[in-house]
JSON list of C-alpha atoms and ligand atoms in Angstrom, two decimals:
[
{"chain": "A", "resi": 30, "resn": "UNK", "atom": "CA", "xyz": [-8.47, -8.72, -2.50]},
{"chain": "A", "resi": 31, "resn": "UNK", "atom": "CA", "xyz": [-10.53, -6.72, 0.07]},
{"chain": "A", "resi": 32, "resn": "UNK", "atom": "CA", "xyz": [-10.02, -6.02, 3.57]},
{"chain": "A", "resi": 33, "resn": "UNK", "atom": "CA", "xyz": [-11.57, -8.74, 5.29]},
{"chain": "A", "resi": 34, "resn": "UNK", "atom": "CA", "xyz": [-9.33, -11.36, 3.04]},
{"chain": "A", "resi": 35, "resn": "UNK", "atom": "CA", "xyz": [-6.34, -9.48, 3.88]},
{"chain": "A", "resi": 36, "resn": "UNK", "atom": "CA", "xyz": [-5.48, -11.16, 7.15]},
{"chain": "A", "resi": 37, "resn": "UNK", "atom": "CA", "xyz": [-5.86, -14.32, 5.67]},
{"chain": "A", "resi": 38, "resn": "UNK", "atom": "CA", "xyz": [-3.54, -13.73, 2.49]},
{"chain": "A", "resi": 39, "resn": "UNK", "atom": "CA", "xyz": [-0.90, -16.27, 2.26]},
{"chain": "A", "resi": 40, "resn": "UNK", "atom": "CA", "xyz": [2.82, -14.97, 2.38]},
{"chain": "A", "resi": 41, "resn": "UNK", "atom": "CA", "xyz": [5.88, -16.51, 1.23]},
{"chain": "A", "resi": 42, "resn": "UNK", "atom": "CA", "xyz": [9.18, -15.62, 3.60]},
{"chain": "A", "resi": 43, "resn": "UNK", "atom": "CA", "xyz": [12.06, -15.44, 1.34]},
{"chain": "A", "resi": 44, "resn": "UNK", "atom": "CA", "xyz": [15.02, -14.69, 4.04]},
{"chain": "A", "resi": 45, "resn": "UNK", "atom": "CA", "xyz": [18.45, -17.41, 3.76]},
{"chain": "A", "resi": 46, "resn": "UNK", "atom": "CA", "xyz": [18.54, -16.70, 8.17]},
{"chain": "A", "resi": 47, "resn": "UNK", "atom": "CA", "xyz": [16.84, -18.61, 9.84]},
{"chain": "A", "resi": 48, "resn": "UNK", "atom": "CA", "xyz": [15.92, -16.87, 13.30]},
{"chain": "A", "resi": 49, "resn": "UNK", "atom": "CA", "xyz": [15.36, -14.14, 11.08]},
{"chain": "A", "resi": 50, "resn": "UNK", "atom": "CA", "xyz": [13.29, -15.73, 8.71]},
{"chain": "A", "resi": 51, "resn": "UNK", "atom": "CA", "xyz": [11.30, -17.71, 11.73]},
{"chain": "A", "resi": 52, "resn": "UNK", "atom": "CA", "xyz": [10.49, -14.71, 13.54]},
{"chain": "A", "resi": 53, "resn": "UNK", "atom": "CA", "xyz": [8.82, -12.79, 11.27]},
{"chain": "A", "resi": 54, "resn": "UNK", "atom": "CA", "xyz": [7.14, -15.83, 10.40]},
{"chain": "A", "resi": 55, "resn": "UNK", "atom": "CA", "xyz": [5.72, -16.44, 14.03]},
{"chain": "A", "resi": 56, "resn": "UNK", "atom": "CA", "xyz": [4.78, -12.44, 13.92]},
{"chain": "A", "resi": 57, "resn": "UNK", "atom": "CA", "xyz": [3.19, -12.68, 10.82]},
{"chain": "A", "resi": 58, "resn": "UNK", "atom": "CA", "xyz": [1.00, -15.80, 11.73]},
{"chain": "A", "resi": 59, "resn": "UNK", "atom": "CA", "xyz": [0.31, -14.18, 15.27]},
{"chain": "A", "resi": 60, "resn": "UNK", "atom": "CA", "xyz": [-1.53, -11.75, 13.10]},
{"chain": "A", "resi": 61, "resn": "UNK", "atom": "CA", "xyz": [-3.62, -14.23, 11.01]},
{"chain": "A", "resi": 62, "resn": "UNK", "atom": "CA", "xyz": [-1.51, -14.82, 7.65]},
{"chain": "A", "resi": 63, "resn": "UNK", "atom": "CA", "xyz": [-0.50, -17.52, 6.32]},
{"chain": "A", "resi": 64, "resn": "UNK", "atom": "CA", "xyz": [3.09, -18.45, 6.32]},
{"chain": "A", "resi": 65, "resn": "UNK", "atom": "CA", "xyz": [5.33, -19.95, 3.60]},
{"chain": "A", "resi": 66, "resn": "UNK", "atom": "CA", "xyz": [8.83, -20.19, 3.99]},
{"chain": "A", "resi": 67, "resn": "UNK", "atom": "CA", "xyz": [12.10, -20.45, 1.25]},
{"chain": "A", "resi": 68, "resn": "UNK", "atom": "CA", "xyz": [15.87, -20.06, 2.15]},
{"chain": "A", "resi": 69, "resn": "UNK", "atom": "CA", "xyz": [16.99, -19.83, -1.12]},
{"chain": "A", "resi": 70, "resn": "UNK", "atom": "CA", "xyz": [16.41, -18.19, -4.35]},
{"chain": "A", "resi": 71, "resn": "UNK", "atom": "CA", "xyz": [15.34, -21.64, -5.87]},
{"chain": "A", "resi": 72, "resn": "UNK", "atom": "CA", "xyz": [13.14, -22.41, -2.99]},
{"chain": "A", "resi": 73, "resn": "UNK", "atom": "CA", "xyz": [11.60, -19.44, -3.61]},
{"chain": "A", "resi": 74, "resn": "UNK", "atom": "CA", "xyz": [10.87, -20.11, -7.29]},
{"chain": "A", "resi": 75, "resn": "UNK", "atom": "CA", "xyz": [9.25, -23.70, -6.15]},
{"chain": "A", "resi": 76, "resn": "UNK", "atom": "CA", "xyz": [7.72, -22.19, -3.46]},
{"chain": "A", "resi": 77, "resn": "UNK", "atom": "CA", "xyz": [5.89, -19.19, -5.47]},
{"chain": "A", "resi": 78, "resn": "UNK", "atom": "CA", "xyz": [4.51, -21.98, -8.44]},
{"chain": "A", "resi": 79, "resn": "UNK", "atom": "CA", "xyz": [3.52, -24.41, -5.87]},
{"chain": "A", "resi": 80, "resn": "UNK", "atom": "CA", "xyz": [1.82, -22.12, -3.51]},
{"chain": "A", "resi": 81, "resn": "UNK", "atom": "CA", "xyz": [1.18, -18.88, -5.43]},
{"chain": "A", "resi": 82, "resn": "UNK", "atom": "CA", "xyz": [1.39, -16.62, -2.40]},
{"chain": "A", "resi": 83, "resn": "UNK", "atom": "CA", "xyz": [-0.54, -12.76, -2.43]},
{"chain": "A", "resi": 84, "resn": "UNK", "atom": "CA", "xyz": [3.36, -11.22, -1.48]},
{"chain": "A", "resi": 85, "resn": "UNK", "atom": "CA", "xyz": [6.13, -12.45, -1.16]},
{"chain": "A", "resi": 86, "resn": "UNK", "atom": "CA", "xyz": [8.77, -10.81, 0.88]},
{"chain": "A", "resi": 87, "resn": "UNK", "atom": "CA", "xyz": [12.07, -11.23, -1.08]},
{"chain": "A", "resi": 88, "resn": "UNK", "atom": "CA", "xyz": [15.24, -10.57, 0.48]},
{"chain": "A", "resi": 89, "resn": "UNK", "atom": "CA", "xyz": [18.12, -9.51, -1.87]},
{"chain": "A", "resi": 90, "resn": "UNK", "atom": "CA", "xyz": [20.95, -11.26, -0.19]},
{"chain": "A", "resi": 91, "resn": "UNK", "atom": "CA", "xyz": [20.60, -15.11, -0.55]},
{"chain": "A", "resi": 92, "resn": "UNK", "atom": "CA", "xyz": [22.77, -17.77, -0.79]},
{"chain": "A", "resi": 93, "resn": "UNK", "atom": "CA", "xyz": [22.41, -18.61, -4.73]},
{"chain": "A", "resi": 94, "resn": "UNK", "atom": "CA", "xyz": [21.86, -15.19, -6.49]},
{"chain": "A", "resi": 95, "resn": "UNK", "atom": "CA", "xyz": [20.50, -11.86, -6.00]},
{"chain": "A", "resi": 96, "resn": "UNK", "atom": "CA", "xyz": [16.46, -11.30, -4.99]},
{"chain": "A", "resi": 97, "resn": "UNK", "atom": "CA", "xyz": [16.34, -9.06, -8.02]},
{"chain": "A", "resi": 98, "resn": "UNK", "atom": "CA", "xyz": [17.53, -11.99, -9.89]},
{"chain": "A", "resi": 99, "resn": "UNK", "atom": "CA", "xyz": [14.93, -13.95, -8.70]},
{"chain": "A", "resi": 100, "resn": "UNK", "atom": "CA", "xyz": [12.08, -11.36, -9.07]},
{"chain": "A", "resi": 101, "resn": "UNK", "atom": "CA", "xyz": [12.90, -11.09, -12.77]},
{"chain": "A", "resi": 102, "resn": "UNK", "atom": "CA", "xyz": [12.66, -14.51, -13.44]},
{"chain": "A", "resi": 103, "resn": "UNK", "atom": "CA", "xyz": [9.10, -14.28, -11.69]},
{"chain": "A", "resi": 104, "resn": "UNK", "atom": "CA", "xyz": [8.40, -11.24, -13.90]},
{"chain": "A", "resi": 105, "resn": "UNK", "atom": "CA", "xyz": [9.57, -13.39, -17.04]},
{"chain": "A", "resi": 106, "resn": "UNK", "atom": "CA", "xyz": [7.44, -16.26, -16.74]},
{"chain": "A", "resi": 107, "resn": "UNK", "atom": "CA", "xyz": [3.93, -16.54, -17.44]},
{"chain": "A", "resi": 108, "resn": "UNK", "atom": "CA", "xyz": [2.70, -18.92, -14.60]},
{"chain": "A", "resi": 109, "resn": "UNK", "atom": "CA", "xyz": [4.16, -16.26, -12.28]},
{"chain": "A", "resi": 110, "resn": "UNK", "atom": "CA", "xyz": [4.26, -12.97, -13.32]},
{"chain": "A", "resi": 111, "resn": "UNK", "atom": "CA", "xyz": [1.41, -11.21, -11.66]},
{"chain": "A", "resi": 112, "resn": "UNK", "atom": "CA", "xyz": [3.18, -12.52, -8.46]},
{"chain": "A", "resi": 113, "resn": "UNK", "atom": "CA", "xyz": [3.36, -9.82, -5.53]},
{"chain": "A", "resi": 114, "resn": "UNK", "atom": "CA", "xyz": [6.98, -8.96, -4.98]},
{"chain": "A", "resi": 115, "resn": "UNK", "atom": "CA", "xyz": [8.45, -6.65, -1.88]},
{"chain": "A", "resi": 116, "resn": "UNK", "atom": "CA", "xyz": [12.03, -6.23, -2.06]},
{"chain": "A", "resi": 117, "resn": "UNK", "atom": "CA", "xyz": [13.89, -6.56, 1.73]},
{"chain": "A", "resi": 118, "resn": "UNK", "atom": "CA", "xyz": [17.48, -5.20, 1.88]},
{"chain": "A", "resi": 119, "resn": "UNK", "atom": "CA", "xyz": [19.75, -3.48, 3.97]},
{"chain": "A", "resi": 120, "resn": "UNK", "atom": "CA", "xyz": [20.84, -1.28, 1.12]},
{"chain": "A", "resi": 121, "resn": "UNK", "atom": "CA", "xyz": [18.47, 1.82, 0.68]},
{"chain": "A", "resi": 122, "resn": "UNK", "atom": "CA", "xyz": [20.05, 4.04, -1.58]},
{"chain": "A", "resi": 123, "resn": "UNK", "atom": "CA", "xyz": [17.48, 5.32, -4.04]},
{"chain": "A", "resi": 124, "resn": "UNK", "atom": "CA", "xyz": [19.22, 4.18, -6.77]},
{"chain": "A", "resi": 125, "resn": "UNK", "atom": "CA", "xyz": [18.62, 0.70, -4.94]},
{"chain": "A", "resi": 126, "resn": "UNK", "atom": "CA", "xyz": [14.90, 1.22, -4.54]},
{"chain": "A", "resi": 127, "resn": "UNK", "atom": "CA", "xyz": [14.48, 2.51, -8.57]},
{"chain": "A", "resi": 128, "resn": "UNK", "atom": "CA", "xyz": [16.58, -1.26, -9.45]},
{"chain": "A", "resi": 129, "resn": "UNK", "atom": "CA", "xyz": [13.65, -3.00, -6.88]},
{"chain": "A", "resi": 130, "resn": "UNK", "atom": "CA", "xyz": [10.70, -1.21, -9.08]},
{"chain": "A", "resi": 131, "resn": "UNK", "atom": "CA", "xyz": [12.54, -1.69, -12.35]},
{"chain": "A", "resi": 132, "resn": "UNK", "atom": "CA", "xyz": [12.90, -5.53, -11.80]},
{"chain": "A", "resi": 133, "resn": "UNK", "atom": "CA", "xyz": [9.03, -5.40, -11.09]},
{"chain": "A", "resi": 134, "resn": "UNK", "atom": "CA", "xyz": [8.85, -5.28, -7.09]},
{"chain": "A", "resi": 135, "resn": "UNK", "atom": "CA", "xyz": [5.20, -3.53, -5.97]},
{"chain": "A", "resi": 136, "resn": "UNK", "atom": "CA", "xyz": [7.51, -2.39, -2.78]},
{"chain": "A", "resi": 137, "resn": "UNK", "atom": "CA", "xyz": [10.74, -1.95, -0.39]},
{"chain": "A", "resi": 138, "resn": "UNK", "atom": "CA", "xyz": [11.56, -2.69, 3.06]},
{"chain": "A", "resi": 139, "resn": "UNK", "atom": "CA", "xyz": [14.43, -1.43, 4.83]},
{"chain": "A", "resi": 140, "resn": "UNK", "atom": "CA", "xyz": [16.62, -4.10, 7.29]},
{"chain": "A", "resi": 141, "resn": "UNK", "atom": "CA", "xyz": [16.61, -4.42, 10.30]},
{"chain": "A", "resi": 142, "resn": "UNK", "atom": "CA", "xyz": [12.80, -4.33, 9.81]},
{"chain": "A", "resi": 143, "resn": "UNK", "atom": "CA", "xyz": [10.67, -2.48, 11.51]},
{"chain": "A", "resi": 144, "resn": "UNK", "atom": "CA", "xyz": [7.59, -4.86, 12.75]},
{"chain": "A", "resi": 145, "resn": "UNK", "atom": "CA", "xyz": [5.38, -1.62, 13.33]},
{"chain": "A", "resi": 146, "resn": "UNK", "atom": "CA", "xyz": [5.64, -0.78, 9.91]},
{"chain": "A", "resi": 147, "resn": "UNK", "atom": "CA", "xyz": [5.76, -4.09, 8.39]},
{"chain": "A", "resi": 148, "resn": "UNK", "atom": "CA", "xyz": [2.13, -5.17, 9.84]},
{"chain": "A", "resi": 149, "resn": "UNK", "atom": "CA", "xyz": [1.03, -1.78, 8.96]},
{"chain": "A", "resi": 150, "resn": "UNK", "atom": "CA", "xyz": [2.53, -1.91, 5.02]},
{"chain": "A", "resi": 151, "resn": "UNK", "atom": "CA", "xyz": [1.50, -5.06, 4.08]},
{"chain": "A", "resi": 152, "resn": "UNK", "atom": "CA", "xyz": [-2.05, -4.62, 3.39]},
{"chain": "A", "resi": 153, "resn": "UNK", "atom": "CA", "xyz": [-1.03, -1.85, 1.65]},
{"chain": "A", "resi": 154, "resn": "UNK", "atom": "CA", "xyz": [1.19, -4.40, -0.51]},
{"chain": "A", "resi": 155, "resn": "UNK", "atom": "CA", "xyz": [-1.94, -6.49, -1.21]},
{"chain": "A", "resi": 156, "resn": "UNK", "atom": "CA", "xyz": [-3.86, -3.98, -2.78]},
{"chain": "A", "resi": 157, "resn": "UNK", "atom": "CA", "xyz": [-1.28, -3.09, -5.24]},
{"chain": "A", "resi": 158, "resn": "UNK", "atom": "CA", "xyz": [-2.15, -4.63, -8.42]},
{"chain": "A", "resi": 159, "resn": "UNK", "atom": "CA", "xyz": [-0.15, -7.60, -9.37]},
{"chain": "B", "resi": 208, "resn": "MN", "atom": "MN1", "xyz": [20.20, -12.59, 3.17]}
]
């Protein structure tokens, strides 16, 4: 994906709150992505073979299982695999970050999220091979 297509990539918020989840998605569309949104780990699994987002921002914590969980089970299938992952926690040990690349994440974000950094990482994010 080059530059120019980068604002346009389409990006699928994983996040199980809601304000949370809705305001990044309002900053991220203010900016000229395209927004898809899951609550839940299965959501997200729909959501990635229906859509097949550029990135998908995972958060760890959800309601039915861990995002690493999740992220593997991208990494395992096929249809899905050269799927864009970004891990968001509020953990950020390094061991934490070394689990993230191990289950086959292209990146880490630290909560509470910075949106400075955020707009600034993610085409960074996009041009890491799938
Ligand atoms: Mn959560």
């Amino acid at each position: 994906m080059n530059a120019d297509r980068d604002r346009s990539a389409k990006i699928l918020l994983v996040e199980d709150n809601e304000t949370i989840r809705n305001a990044f998605a309002i900053l991220l569309e203010d900016s000229g992505y395209r927004i898809e949104q899951a609550g839940t780990g299965a959501e997200a699994l729909d959501k990635v073979t229906a859509e097949k987002p550029d990135l998908v921002l995972m958060d760890l914590g959800l309601p039915d299982g861990n995002g690493l969980e999740i992220t593997r089970k991208l990494k395992a299938n096929p249809e899905t695999r050269d799927t864009r992952v970004v891990a968001v926690t509020g953990r950020t040990l390094e061991t934490d970050q070394a689990a993230c690349m191990e289950a086959g994440c292209v990146g880490f974000l630290s909560k509470p999220i910075n949106t400075q950094e955020l707009l600034r990482k993610i085409p960074e994010f996009l041009r890491e091979p799938a």
